[in-house]
Amino acid sequence: FGSGSIDNMARPEPQMMQRGNQQLHFNLDGTPYVEQAKIGRGAFGVVCKAIDNKKGKQVAIKKIPMAFLAASLARRSLREVRILKHIEHENIISLVDVFTASSFNAQRDIYIVMNLMETDLHQIIHSKQALHEQHYEYFLYQILRGLKYLHSVGIVHRDLKPSNILVNSDCLLQLADFGLARCIDQCNENVQMMSLYVATRWYRAPEILFSVPNYDTKVDIWSAGCIFGEMIQRRQLFPGKDIVSQVKMIVCILGTPEQRMIETISSEIVHDWIAACGAKTAVPLGMYVNKANERQLAVLERLLSLSPWNRCSAEDALAMPYFSTYHDPSIEPNAPQKIFFDADEIERLPTSDLRKALDEEALAFEAIRGPYENSLVLPPLDYSAPFPYTDPSDIPGLSFIDHLNDAQQPGPSRVEQMEEDPDTPINSSAESLSSNSSTETVRRMEIARPIGRCHASAEPEMETRDDSDQPTSSRYIGPAGIQLPMDDFTGYSSAPVDT
């Protein structure tokens, strides 16, 4: 579940507006879950905080409105469930339950239950809350620890960004939103087509931007490097306004790709974009990420290598001296075995089979925990019925949009509450910030004061934003001596879905 708050929404589709308020209703009748508050909403669902009366703990429940009616929503949901049901790791979001329930107009919505987290890394980075060296180190350590396990399972996340990384006030971090993940063996598709869907642009690896076939887990390592740099600088490293400018920015900063990489680029258009930049020499990373110290730069240089074969793996990164406080191979396990799910099959499934597959996933959970006794009797599904509308996210080149009415008035966001007292340190104890801090001590540093409304849904940020969110161009001007294509920078502090 990633950041997509109720306060920053795109306009709903006209045909969905009349059903918007209805889709905010959670039908939890007969389940052990009792809704407490709506805490997020995005293009791929609504999220509420609930209490699990059987286990006595809070959970986050994502409702996918009309999940059986929107093809792309069903595909994302199916992909995420099929991956997460096989994974159990401290730094990866846990799938607790999946069930379906009747909705208005006799439709069936899918509910995905996960463990509740308090906020996401995007909200922390772009607040005025103070961050310390130990936070950068421990956050990146956990990202890489989660990636090491995920990659050992045989899965590439493909959409890592700060809003898809959830954090608690004790500094526990978990990777979330696996709706675009794939098996490593299936990452050899037509990258030119897949680039419309893979990874939010600002965190997208060069090999995907450059249309290089056969990418692998190194695309996640690049994203981790972008996130680490963003933590340090408190701004995005490569905020291109479109794919063309994204390519230009990376080339201008990291230099012209080596010949070996140029030869693997399959798109003539991309060749033209790179050629238009002229011969570029890499800018010293310390000049561009000028708030980073030498130890941090050593890590960034390994994570942000332009050529994927020069980029380190998550396992190699964890062994770097920067993580010596936390690194312990005995608590950084690989998965006991790889998993395989056919992502290509999911893409090919007709609408009727998508509905069946999601229904079967919910039934599999029911077979383990038993049925919910008092739940409403579900109407029979007509698996052959056509979709009543076309989900815009099924159309290449269009942005994801919100399908829900934005009538609900939100309360203050977590960032707004964090900004009430921006000078308050994370932890006033000097001892807890020393180089001898234990893992447990750092985990208990407070990122922000506890609040009641603070969970992030794992949805892409909306494209529609208020102009007041745009900073002056100087925010993205590099240090003196670095020539950057400033017209290609976007001023948004929230990452785009894609264009």
CSV table of C-alpha atoms in Angstrom, one decimal:
chain,number,residue,atom,x,y,z
A,1,PHE,CA,0.0,0.0,0.0
A,2,GLY,CA,2.1,3.3,-1.1
A,3,SER,CA,1.1,7.0,-1.0
A,4,GLY,CA,-1.9,8.2,-2.8
A,5,SER,CA,-3.7,10.3,-0.3
A,6,ILE,CA,-7.3,11.4,-0.5
A,7,ASP,CA,-6.3,15.1,-0.7
A,8,ASN,CA,-4.5,14.9,-4.1
A,9,MET,CA,-6.9,13.3,-6.6
A,10,ALA,CA,-7.5,13.5,-10.3
A,11,ARG,CA,-11.0,14.1,-11.5
A,12,PRO,CA,-13.1,10.9,-11.8
A,13,GLU,CA,-14.5,9.6,-15.0
A,14,PRO,CA,-18.0,11.0,-15.6
A,15,GLN,CA,-19.5,7.5,-15.8
A,16,MET,CA,-18.0,6.7,-12.4
A,17,MET,CA,-19.0,9.9,-10.5
A,18,GLN,CA,-22.4,8.7,-9.6
A,19,ARG,CA,-21.0,5.6,-8.0
A,20,GLY,CA,-18.0,7.3,-6.4
A,21,ASN,CA,-19.5,7.6,-2.9
A,22,GLN,CA,-20.8,4.0,-3.1
A,23,GLN,CA,-17.4,2.7,-3.8
A,24,LEU,CA,-16.1,4.3,-0.6
A,25,HIS,CA,-18.3,1.9,1.3
A,26,PHE,CA,-16.5,-1.2,2.7
A,27,ASN,CA,-18.7,-4.3,2.9
A,28,LEU,CA,-17.0,-6.1,5.9
A,29,ASP,CA,-20.2,-7.9,7.0
A,30,GLY,CA,-19.5,-11.3,8.5
A,31,THR,CA,-15.7,-10.8,8.5
A,32,PRO,CA,-13.6,-10.3,11.6
A,33,TYR,CA,-12.6,-6.8,10.3
A,34,VAL,CA,-14.2,-3.6,11.6
A,35,GLU,CA,-13.5,-0.4,9.7
A,36,GLN,CA,-12.0,2.4,11.6
A,37,ALA,CA,-11.2,5.1,9.1
A,38,LYS,CA,-10.5,5.7,5.4
A,39,ILE,CA,-6.8,6.4,5.1
A,40,GLY,CA,-6.0,6.5,1.4
A,41,ARG,CA,-7.3,6.4,-2.1
A,42,GLY,CA,-5.8,6.1,-5.6
A,43,ALA,CA,-6.3,4.9,-9.1
A,44,PHE,CA,-6.2,1.3,-7.9
A,45,GLY,CA,-8.4,1.3,-4.9
A,46,VAL,CA,-9.5,2.7,-1.6
A,47,VAL,CA,-7.7,1.9,1.7
A,48,CYS,CA,-9.2,1.8,5.2
A,49,LYS,CA,-7.7,1.1,8.6
A,50,ALA,CA,-9.5,-1.7,10.4
A,51,ILE,CA,-9.2,-3.8,13.5
A,52,ASP,CA,-9.1,-7.6,13.2
A,53,ASN,CA,-11.2,-8.6,16.1
A,54,LYS,CA,-10.0,-12.2,15.9
A,55,LYS,CA,-6.3,-11.4,16.2
A,56,GLY,CA,-6.7,-8.1,18.1
A,57,LYS,CA,-4.5,-6.1,15.7
A,58,GLN,CA,-4.9,-3.4,13.2
A,59,VAL,CA,-4.8,-4.1,9.5
A,60,ALA,CA,-5.0,-2.1,6.2
A,61,ILE,CA,-7.7,-3.2,3.8
A,62,LYS,CA,-7.5,-2.2,0.1
A,63,LYS,CA,-10.8,-2.4,-1.7
A,64,ILE,CA,-10.6,-2.6,-5.5
A,65,PRO,CA,-13.9,-1.1,-6.7
A,66,MET,CA,-15.4,-3.0,-9.6
A,67,ALA,CA,-12.3,-5.2,-9.6
A,68,PHE,CA,-14.0,-7.8,-11.7
A,69,LEU,CA,-15.1,-5.1,-14.2
A,70,ALA,CA,-11.8,-3.2,-14.9
A,71,ALA,CA,-9.3,-5.4,-16.7
A,72,SER,CA,-6.1,-3.7,-15.7
A,73,LEU,CA,-7.2,-3.4,-12.0
A,74,ALA,CA,-7.9,-7.2,-12.0
A,75,ARG,CA,-4.5,-7.9,-13.6
A,76,ARG,CA,-2.6,-5.8,-11.1
A,77,SER,CA,-4.6,-7.4,-8.2
A,78,LEU,CA,-4.0,-10.9,-9.4
A,79,ARG,CA,-0.3,-10.4,-10.0
A,80,GLU,CA,0.2,-8.9,-6.5
A,81,VAL,CA,-1.8,-11.6,-4.7
A,82,ARG,CA,0.0,-14.4,-6.6
A,83,ILE,CA,3.4,-13.0,-5.6
A,84,LEU,CA,2.8,-12.0,-2.0
A,85,LYS,CA,1.0,-15.2,-1.0
A,86,HIS,CA,4.4,-17.0,-1.4
A,87,ILE,CA,6.5,-14.4,0.4
A,88,GLU,CA,7.1,-13.8,4.1
A,89,HIS,CA,9.9,-11.3,5.0
A,90,GLU,CA,10.2,-8.6,7.5
A,91,ASN,CA,11.0,-6.0,4.9
A,92,ILE,CA,8.2,-6.9,2.4
A,93,ILE,CA,4.5,-6.1,3.0
A,94,SER,CA,2.5,-9.1,4.3
A,95,LEU,CA,-0.6,-10.4,2.6
A,96,VAL,CA,-3.0,-11.3,5.4
A,97,ASP,CA,-6.3,-12.2,3.6
A,98,VAL,CA,-8.2,-11.9,0.4
A,99,PHE,CA,-12.0,-12.0,0.0
A,100,THR,CA,-14.8,-10.8,-2.2
A,101,ALA,CA,-18.0,-9.2,-1.2
A,102,SER,CA,-21.1,-7.9,-2.9
A,103,SER,CA,-21.3,-4.3,-3.9
A,104,PHE,CA,-23.9,-2.0,-5.2
A,105,ASN,CA,-25.6,-3.1,-8.5
A,106,ALA,CA,-24.8,-6.7,-7.6
A,107,GLN,CA,-21.2,-6.3,-8.5
A,108,ARG,CA,-18.3,-8.0,-6.6
A,109,ASP,CA,-15.4,-6.1,-5.2
A,110,ILE,CA,-12.1,-7.6,-4.1
A,111,TYR,CA,-10.7,-6.8,-0.7
A,112,ILE,CA,-7.0,-7.3,0.0
A,113,VAL,CA,-5.9,-7.3,3.6
A,114,MET,CA,-2.3,-6.4,4.6
A,115,ASN,CA,-0.5,-5.4,7.7
A,116,LEU,CA,-0.9,-1.8,8.7
A,117,MET,CA,2.0,0.6,8.2
A,118,GLU,CA,2.0,4.2,9.4
A,119,THR,CA,3.4,6.2,6.4
A,120,ASP,CA,5.5,6.0,3.3
A,121,LEU,CA,9.0,7.2,2.5
A,122,HIS,CA,7.8,9.8,0.1
A,123,GLN,CA,5.9,11.7,2.9
A,124,ILE,CA,8.9,11.5,5.2
A,125,ILE,CA,11.5,12.7,2.6
A,126,HIS,CA,9.4,15.6,1.4
A,127,SER,CA,8.3,16.8,4.9
A,128,LYS,CA,10.4,19.2,7.0
A,129,GLN,CA,11.1,16.5,9.5
A,130,ALA,CA,14.8,16.2,10.3
A,131,LEU,CA,16.6,13.1,9.2
A,132,HIS,CA,19.9,11.9,10.4
A,133,GLU,CA,22.7,9.8,9.0
A,134,GLN,CA,21.4,6.7,10.8
A,135,HIS,CA,18.1,7.0,9.1
A,136,TYR,CA,19.6,7.1,5.6
A,137,GLU,CA,21.7,4.1,6.4
A,138,TYR,CA,19.0,2.0,8.1
A,139,PHE,CA,16.4,2.8,5.5
A,140,LEU,CA,18.6,1.8,2.6
A,141,TYR,CA,19.8,-1.3,4.5
A,142,GLN,CA,16.2,-2.5,4.8
A,143,ILE,CA,15.4,-1.7,1.2
A,144,LEU,CA,18.4,-3.8,0.0
A,145,ARG,CA,17.6,-6.5,2.6
A,146,GLY,CA,14.1,-6.8,1.2
A,147,LEU,CA,15.4,-6.7,-2.4
A,148,LYS,CA,18.0,-9.4,-1.7
A,149,TYR,CA,15.2,-11.8,-0.5
A,150,LEU,CA,12.8,-10.8,-3.3
A,151,HIS,CA,15.4,-11.3,-6.0
A,152,SER,CA,16.4,-14.7,-4.5
A,153,VAL,CA,12.7,-15.7,-4.9
A,154,GLY,CA,13.1,-14.9,-8.6
A,155,ILE,CA,11.0,-11.7,-8.6
A,156,VAL,CA,11.8,-8.2,-9.9
A,157,HIS,CA,9.7,-5.5,-8.3
A,158,ARG,CA,9.9,-3.0,-11.3
A,159,ASP,CA,8.1,-0.1,-9.6
A,160,LEU,CA,10.2,0.9,-6.6
A,161,LYS,CA,9.7,4.5,-5.5
A,162,PRO,CA,9.4,6.2,-2.1
A,163,SER,CA,5.6,6.1,-2.1
A,164,ASN,CA,5.8,2.3,-2.5
A,165,ILE,CA,8.1,1.9,0.5
A,166,LEU,CA,6.1,1.9,3.8
A,167,VAL,CA,7.6,2.9,7.2
A,168,ASN,CA,6.6,2.8,10.8
A,169,SER,CA,7.6,5.1,13.6
A,170,ASP,CA,10.1,2.5,14.9
A,171,CYS,CA,11.8,2.8,11.5
A,172,LEU,CA,10.7,-0.6,10.3
A,173,LEU,CA,10.5,-0.4,6.5
A,174,GLN,CA,8.6,-2.6,4.0
A,175,LEU,CA,8.5,-2.8,0.2
A,176,ALA,CA,4.9,-2.7,-1.2
A,177,ASP,CA,2.8,-2.5,-4.4
A,178,PHE,CA,3.8,-5.6,-6.4
A,179,GLY,CA,1.2,-4.9,-9.2
A,180,LEU,CA,3.9,-4.6,-11.8
A,181,ALA,CA,6.3,-7.3,-10.6
A,182,ARG,CA,7.5,-10.1,-12.8
A,183,CYS,CA,9.5,-13.3,-12.6
A,184,ILE,CA,13.2,-12.7,-13.5
A,185,ASP,CA,12.9,-15.3,-16.3
A,186,GLN,CA,10.1,-13.2,-17.9
A,187,CYS,CA,12.0,-9.9,-18.1
A,188,ASN,CA,13.0,-10.3,-21.8
A,189,GLU,CA,9.8,-8.9,-23.3
A,190,ASN,CA,9.6,-6.0,-25.9
A,191,VAL,CA,11.0,-3.3,-23.6
A,192,GLN,CA,10.0,-0.6,-26.0
A,193,MET,CA,6.3,-1.5,-25.4
A,194,MET,CA,6.7,-2.3,-21.7
A,195,SER,CA,8.4,1.0,-21.0
A,196,LEU,CA,4.9,2.5,-20.9
A,197,TYR,CA,4.1,0.5,-17.8
A,198,VAL,CA,7.3,-0.4,-16.0
A,199,ALA,CA,8.4,1.8,-13.1
A,200,THR,CA,7.6,5.3,-12.4
A,201,ARG,CA,9.7,7.4,-14.8
A,202,TRP,CA,11.9,9.2,-12.3
A,203,TYR,CA,13.1,5.9,-10.8
A,204,ARG,CA,13.3,3.9,-14.1
A,205,ALA,CA,16.6,2.2,-14.9
A,206,PRO,CA,18.5,3.3,-18.1
A,207,GLU,CA,18.2,-0.1,-19.7
A,208,ILE,CA,14.4,0.2,-19.7
A,209,LEU,CA,14.5,3.8,-20.8
A,210,PHE,CA,17.0,2.9,-23.5
A,211,SER,CA,14.9,-0.1,-24.7
A,212,VAL,CA,17.6,-2.6,-23.9
A,213,PRO,CA,16.1,-6.2,-24.0
A,214,ASN,CA,16.7,-8.8,-21.3
A,215,TYR,CA,16.8,-6.6,-18.2
A,216,ASP,CA,17.0,-8.2,-14.7
A,217,THR,CA,17.1,-7.4,-11.0
A,218,LYS,CA,19.5,-4.5,-11.6
A,219,VAL,CA,16.5,-2.3,-12.5
A,220,ASP,CA,15.5,-2.5,-8.8
A,221,ILE,CA,19.0,-1.6,-7.7
A,222,TRP,CA,18.9,1.6,-9.9
A,223,SER,CA,15.6,2.6,-8.3
A,224,ALA,CA,17.1,2.0,-4.8
A,225,GLY,CA,20.0,4.3,-5.8
A,226,CYS,CA,17.6,7.0,-6.9
A,227,ILE,CA,15.6,6.7,-3.7
A,228,PHE,CA,18.8,6.9,-1.6
A,229,GLY,CA,19.9,10.0,-3.4
A,230,GLU,CA,16.5,11.5,-2.9
A,231,MET,CA,16.7,10.9,0.9
A,232,ILE,CA,20.0,12.7,1.1
A,233,GLN,CA,19.2,15.6,-1.2
A,234,ARG,CA,15.5,15.8,-0.2
A,235,ARG,CA,14.6,16.1,-3.9
A,236,GLN,CA,14.4,13.7,-6.8
A,237,LEU,CA,17.6,13.0,-8.6
A,238,PHE,CA,16.2,12.7,-12.2
A,239,PRO,CA,12.8,14.5,-12.4
A,240,GLY,CA,12.4,14.4,-16.2
A,241,LYS,CA,9.1,15.7,-17.5
A,242,ASP,CA,8.7,12.9,-20.1
A,243,ILE,CA,10.6,9.9,-21.3
A,244,VAL,CA,12.7,12.0,-23.8
A,245,SER,CA,13.9,14.4,-21.1
A,246,GLN,CA,14.5,11.5,-18.7
A,247,VAL,CA,17.0,10.0,-21.1
A,248,LYS,CA,18.6,13.4,-21.7
A,249,MET,CA,19.0,14.1,-17.9
A,250,ILE,CA,20.6,10.8,-17.2
A,251,VAL,CA,23.0,11.1,-20.2
A,252,CYS,CA,23.9,14.7,-19.2
A,253,ILE,CA,24.7,13.7,-15.6
A,254,LEU,CA,26.1,10.2,-16.0
A,255,GLY,CA,27.7,10.6,-19.4
A,256,THR,CA,27.2,9.0,-22.8
A,257,PRO,CA,26.6,5.2,-22.5
A,258,GLU,CA,29.5,3.0,-23.3
A,259,GLN,CA,29.6,1.3,-26.7
A,260,ARG,CA,28.6,-2.0,-25.3
A,261,MET,CA,25.3,-0.6,-24.1
A,262,ILE,CA,24.8,1.5,-27.2
A,263,GLU,CA,25.0,-1.7,-29.3
A,264,THR,CA,22.2,-3.3,-27.2
A,265,ILE,CA,19.7,-0.5,-27.7
A,266,SER,CA,16.9,-1.7,-29.9
A,267,SER,CA,15.1,1.6,-30.6
A,268,GLU,CA,16.3,4.0,-33.3
A,269,ILE,CA,14.4,6.8,-31.6
A,270,VAL,CA,16.4,6.2,-28.4
A,271,HIS,CA,19.6,6.3,-30.4
A,272,ASP,CA,18.5,9.7,-31.8
A,273,TRP,CA,17.8,11.0,-28.3
A,274,ILE,CA,21.2,10.0,-27.0
A,275,ALA,CA,23.0,11.4,-30.1
A,276,ALA,CA,21.1,14.7,-29.6
A,277,CYS,CA,22.9,15.1,-26.3
A,278,GLY,CA,26.3,15.1,-27.9
A,279,ALA,CA,29.3,13.4,-26.3
A,280,LYS,CA,28.9,13.8,-22.6
A,281,THR,CA,31.4,13.1,-19.8
A,282,ALA,CA,30.0,12.0,-16.5
A,283,VAL,CA,29.6,14.7,-13.9
A,284,PRO,CA,31.3,13.8,-10.6
A,285,LEU,CA,28.5,12.4,-8.5
A,286,GLY,CA,29.7,14.4,-5.5
A,287,MET,CA,28.9,17.6,-7.4
A,288,TYR,CA,25.4,16.6,-8.3
A,289,VAL,CA,24.5,14.9,-5.0
A,290,ASN,CA,26.4,17.5,-3.1
A,291,LYS,CA,24.9,16.7,0.3
A,292,ALA,CA,26.3,13.2,0.3
A,293,ASN,CA,29.4,12.3,2.2
A,294,GLU,CA,32.2,10.1,0.9
A,295,ARG,CA,30.7,6.9,2.4
A,296,GLN,CA,27.3,7.6,0.8
A,297,LEU,CA,28.8,8.5,-2.5
A,298,ALA,CA,30.7,5.2,-2.5
A,299,VAL,CA,27.3,3.4,-2.3
A,300,LEU,CA,25.6,5.7,-4.8
A,301,GLU,CA,28.3,5.0,-7.4
A,302,ARG,CA,27.6,1.3,-7.2
A,303,LEU,CA,23.9,1.6,-7.3
A,304,LEU,CA,23.7,4.3,-10.0
A,305,SER,CA,26.0,2.8,-12.6
A,306,LEU,CA,24.7,3.6,-16.1
A,307,SER,CA,25.6,0.1,-17.3
A,308,PRO,CA,23.6,-2.7,-15.5
A,309,TRP,CA,26.6,-5.1,-15.6
A,310,ASN,CA,28.6,-2.6,-13.5
A,311,ARG,CA,25.8,-2.1,-11.0
A,312,CYS,CA,26.1,-4.2,-7.8
A,313,SER,CA,23.6,-6.7,-6.6
A,314,ALA,CA,21.6,-6.2,-3.4
A,315,GLU,CA,23.7,-8.9,-1.7
A,316,ASP,CA,27.0,-7.1,-2.7
A,317,ALA,CA,25.7,-3.8,-1.6
A,318,LEU,CA,24.8,-5.1,1.9
A,319,ALA,CA,28.4,-6.1,2.3
A,320,MET,CA,29.7,-2.6,1.7
A,321,PRO,CA,31.4,-0.8,4.7
A,322,TYR,CA,28.6,1.7,4.8
A,323,PHE,CA,26.3,-0.9,6.3
A,324,SER,CA,28.7,-2.4,8.8
A,325,THR,CA,26.5,-1.4,11.7
A,326,TYR,CA,23.7,-3.6,10.6
A,327,HIS,CA,25.2,-6.1,8.1
A,328,ASP,CA,24.9,-9.7,9.3
A,329,PRO,CA,24.5,-12.5,6.6
A,330,SER,CA,22.7,-14.6,9.2
A,331,ILE,CA,19.7,-12.2,9.2
A,332,GLU,CA,19.8,-11.5,5.5
A,333,PRO,CA,18.6,-14.8,4.1
A,334,ASN,CA,17.9,-15.8,0.6
A,335,ALA,CA,14.6,-17.5,-0.1
A,336,PRO,CA,14.6,-21.3,0.4
A,337,GLN,CA,13.2,-21.7,-3.1
A,338,LYS,CA,12.2,-19.7,-6.1
A,339,ILE,CA,8.6,-19.1,-7.0
A,340,PHE,CA,7.1,-18.8,-10.5
A,341,PHE,CA,3.9,-17.2,-11.6
A,342,ASP,CA,3.2,-16.6,-15.3
A,343,ALA,CA,2.9,-12.9,-15.7
A,344,ASP,CA,2.6,-13.2,-19.4
A,345,GLU,CA,-0.4,-15.5,-19.0
A,346,ILE,CA,-2.0,-12.9,-16.8
A,347,GLU,CA,-1.5,-10.3,-19.5
A,348,ARG,CA,-3.1,-12.6,-22.0
A,349,LEU,CA,-6.1,-13.6,-19.9
A,350,PRO,CA,-9.5,-12.6,-21.3
A,351,THR,CA,-11.8,-10.7,-19.0
A,352,SER,CA,-13.8,-13.8,-18.1
A,353,ASP,CA,-10.7,-15.7,-17.0
A,354,LEU,CA,-9.4,-12.8,-15.0
A,355,ARG,CA,-12.6,-12.8,-13.0
A,356,LYS,CA,-12.3,-16.6,-12.5
A,357,ALA,CA,-8.7,-16.3,-11.4
A,358,LEU,CA,-9.4,-13.6,-8.8
A,359,ASP,CA,-12.3,-15.6,-7.5
A,360,GLU,CA,-10.1,-18.6,-7.2
A,361,GLU,CA,-7.5,-16.7,-5.2
A,362,ALA,CA,-10.2,-15.6,-2.7
A,363,LEU,CA,-11.5,-19.1,-2.5
A,364,ALA,CA,-8.0,-20.4,-1.7
A,365,PHE,CA,-7.8,-18.1,1.3
A,366,GLU,CA,-11.3,-19.2,2.3
A,367,ALA,CA,-10.3,-22.9,2.2
A,368,ILE,CA,-7.5,-22.1,4.7
A,369,ARG,CA,-9.4,-19.9,7.2
A,370,GLY,CA,-13.0,-21.1,6.5
A,371,PRO,CA,-15.9,-19.0,5.2
A,372,TYR,CA,-17.1,-15.9,6.8
A,373,GLU,CA,-20.4,-17.1,8.2
A,374,ASN,CA,-22.5,-13.9,8.0
A,375,SER,CA,-21.2,-12.5,4.8
A,376,LEU,CA,-23.8,-11.6,2.2
A,377,VAL,CA,-24.6,-14.3,-0.3
A,378,LEU,CA,-22.8,-13.5,-3.5
A,379,PRO,CA,-24.8,-13.4,-6.8
A,380,PRO,CA,-23.6,-15.8,-9.5
A,381,LEU,CA,-21.0,-14.4,-11.7
A,382,ASP,CA,-21.5,-14.1,-15.4
A,383,TYR,CA,-17.9,-14.6,-16.5
A,384,SER,CA,-18.7,-13.9,-20.1
A,385,ALA,CA,-20.2,-10.5,-19.5
A,386,PRO,CA,-18.4,-7.6,-21.2
A,387,PHE,CA,-16.8,-4.8,-19.3
A,388,PRO,CA,-19.2,-1.8,-19.1
A,389,TYR,CA,-16.4,0.7,-19.7
A,390,THR,CA,-12.8,0.7,-20.8
A,391,ASP,CA,-10.3,1.3,-18.1
A,392,PRO,CA,-8.0,4.1,-19.3
A,393,SER,CA,-5.0,2.4,-17.8
A,394,ASP,CA,-5.5,-0.4,-20.4
A,395,ILE,CA,-4.8,2.2,-23.2
A,396,PRO,CA,-1.0,2.6,-23.9
A,397,GLY,CA,0.2,6.2,-23.4
A,398,LEU,CA,-2.6,7.3,-21.1
A,399,SER,CA,-2.1,8.2,-17.5
A,400,PHE,CA,-3.7,6.2,-14.8
A,401,ILE,CA,-6.7,8.2,-13.4
A,402,ASP,CA,-8.8,8.0,-10.3
A,403,HIS,CA,-12.1,6.3,-10.8
A,404,LEU,CA,-13.6,7.5,-7.5
A,405,ASN,CA,-15.6,10.6,-6.4
A,406,ASP,CA,-13.4,13.0,-4.4
A,407,ALA,CA,-16.3,14.2,-2.3
A,408,GLN,CA,-14.9,13.0,1.0
A,409,GLN,CA,-13.2,15.7,2.9
A,410,PRO,CA,-9.8,14.6,4.2
A,411,GLY,CA,-8.2,15.4,7.5
A,412,PRO,CA,-4.7,16.8,7.9
A,413,SER,CA,-2.1,14.7,6.1
A,414,ARG,CA,0.8,13.1,8.0
A,415,VAL,CA,3.2,15.5,6.3
A,416,GLU,CA,1.1,18.5,7.5
A,417,GLN,CA,1.2,17.2,11.0
A,418,MET,CA,4.9,16.6,10.8
A,419,GLU,CA,5.4,20.1,9.6
A,420,GLU,CA,3.7,21.6,12.7
A,421,ASP,CA,7.0,21.4,14.5
A,422,PRO,CA,9.7,20.9,11.9
A,423,ASP,CA,12.6,21.7,14.2
A,424,THR,CA,11.8,18.8,16.5
A,425,PRO,CA,14.6,16.3,16.1
A,426,ILE,CA,13.8,12.7,15.4
A,427,ASN,CA,15.3,11.7,18.7
A,428,SER,CA,16.8,14.2,21.1
A,429,SER,CA,19.1,11.7,22.7
A,430,ALA,CA,22.6,12.2,21.4
A,431,GLU,CA,23.6,8.7,22.5
A,432,SER,CA,21.0,7.1,20.2
A,433,LEU,CA,22.6,8.9,17.2
A,434,SER,CA,26.1,7.8,17.9
A,435,SER,CA,28.0,5.5,15.6
A,436,ASN,CA,27.7,2.8,18.2
A,437,SER,CA,23.9,2.8,18.0
A,438,SER,CA,22.5,-0.7,17.9
A,439,THR,CA,20.0,-1.9,15.3
A,440,GLU,CA,17.3,-1.9,17.9
A,441,THR,CA,18.1,1.6,19.0
A,442,VAL,CA,17.9,3.0,15.5
A,443,ARG,CA,14.7,1.2,14.8
A,444,ARG,CA,13.1,2.9,17.7
A,445,MET,CA,14.0,6.4,16.6
A,446,GLU,CA,10.8,8.3,16.1
A,447,ILE,CA,10.3,9.5,12.6
A,448,ALA,CA,7.3,11.6,13.7
A,449,ARG,CA,5.0,11.9,16.6
A,450,PRO,CA,2.3,9.2,16.6
A,451,ILE,CA,-0.9,10.2,14.9
A,452,GLY,CA,-4.2,8.4,14.3
A,453,ARG,CA,-4.5,8.9,10.5
A,454,CYS,CA,-1.3,7.7,8.9
A,455,HIS,CA,-1.2,4.9,6.3
A,456,ALA,CA,-0.1,5.0,2.7
A,457,SER,CA,-1.8,3.0,0.0
A,458,ALA,CA,0.4,1.5,-2.7
A,459,GLU,CA,-1.0,3.4,-5.6
A,460,PRO,CA,0.7,5.6,-8.2
A,461,GLU,CA,0.5,9.3,-7.6
A,462,MET,CA,-2.0,11.2,-9.7
A,463,GLU,CA,-0.9,13.3,-12.6
A,464,THR,CA,-3.1,16.2,-11.7
A,465,ARG,CA,-1.4,18.5,-9.2
A,466,ASP,CA,-1.9,22.1,-8.0
A,467,ASP,CA,0.5,24.6,-9.5
A,468,SER,CA,1.5,25.8,-6.1
A,469,ASP,CA,3.3,22.5,-5.6
A,470,GLN,CA,5.8,23.5,-8.3
A,471,PRO,CA,9.1,24.9,-6.9
A,472,THR,CA,11.2,27.5,-8.6
A,473,SER,CA,13.6,26.2,-11.2
A,474,SER,CA,16.5,26.8,-8.9
A,475,ARG,CA,15.4,23.9,-6.9
A,476,TYR,CA,16.7,21.5,-9.5
A,477,ILE,CA,19.6,23.5,-10.8
A,478,GLY,CA,22.8,21.5,-10.2
A,479,PRO,CA,25.8,22.9,-8.4
A,480,ALA,CA,27.9,25.5,-10.2
A,481,GLY,CA,29.6,24.1,-13.3
A,482,ILE,CA,27.0,21.5,-14.1
A,483,GLN,CA,25.1,22.1,-17.3
A,484,LEU,CA,21.7,20.5,-17.2
A,485,PRO,CA,18.8,20.7,-19.7
A,486,MET,CA,16.6,22.8,-17.3
A,487,ASP,CA,13.6,22.9,-19.7
A,488,ASP,CA,13.4,19.1,-19.2
A,489,PHE,CA,13.0,19.3,-15.5
A,490,THR,CA,9.5,19.1,-14.0
A,491,GLY,CA,8.8,20.9,-10.8
A,492,TYR,CA,6.6,18.3,-9.2
A,493,SER,CA,7.6,16.9,-5.8
A,494,SER,CA,5.4,13.8,-6.4
A,495,ALA,CA,6.5,11.4,-9.1
A,496,PRO,CA,4.5,11.1,-12.2
A,497,VAL,CA,2.8,7.8,-13.2
A,498,ASP,CA,4.1,8.1,-16.7
A,499,THR,CA,3.7,9.9,-20.0
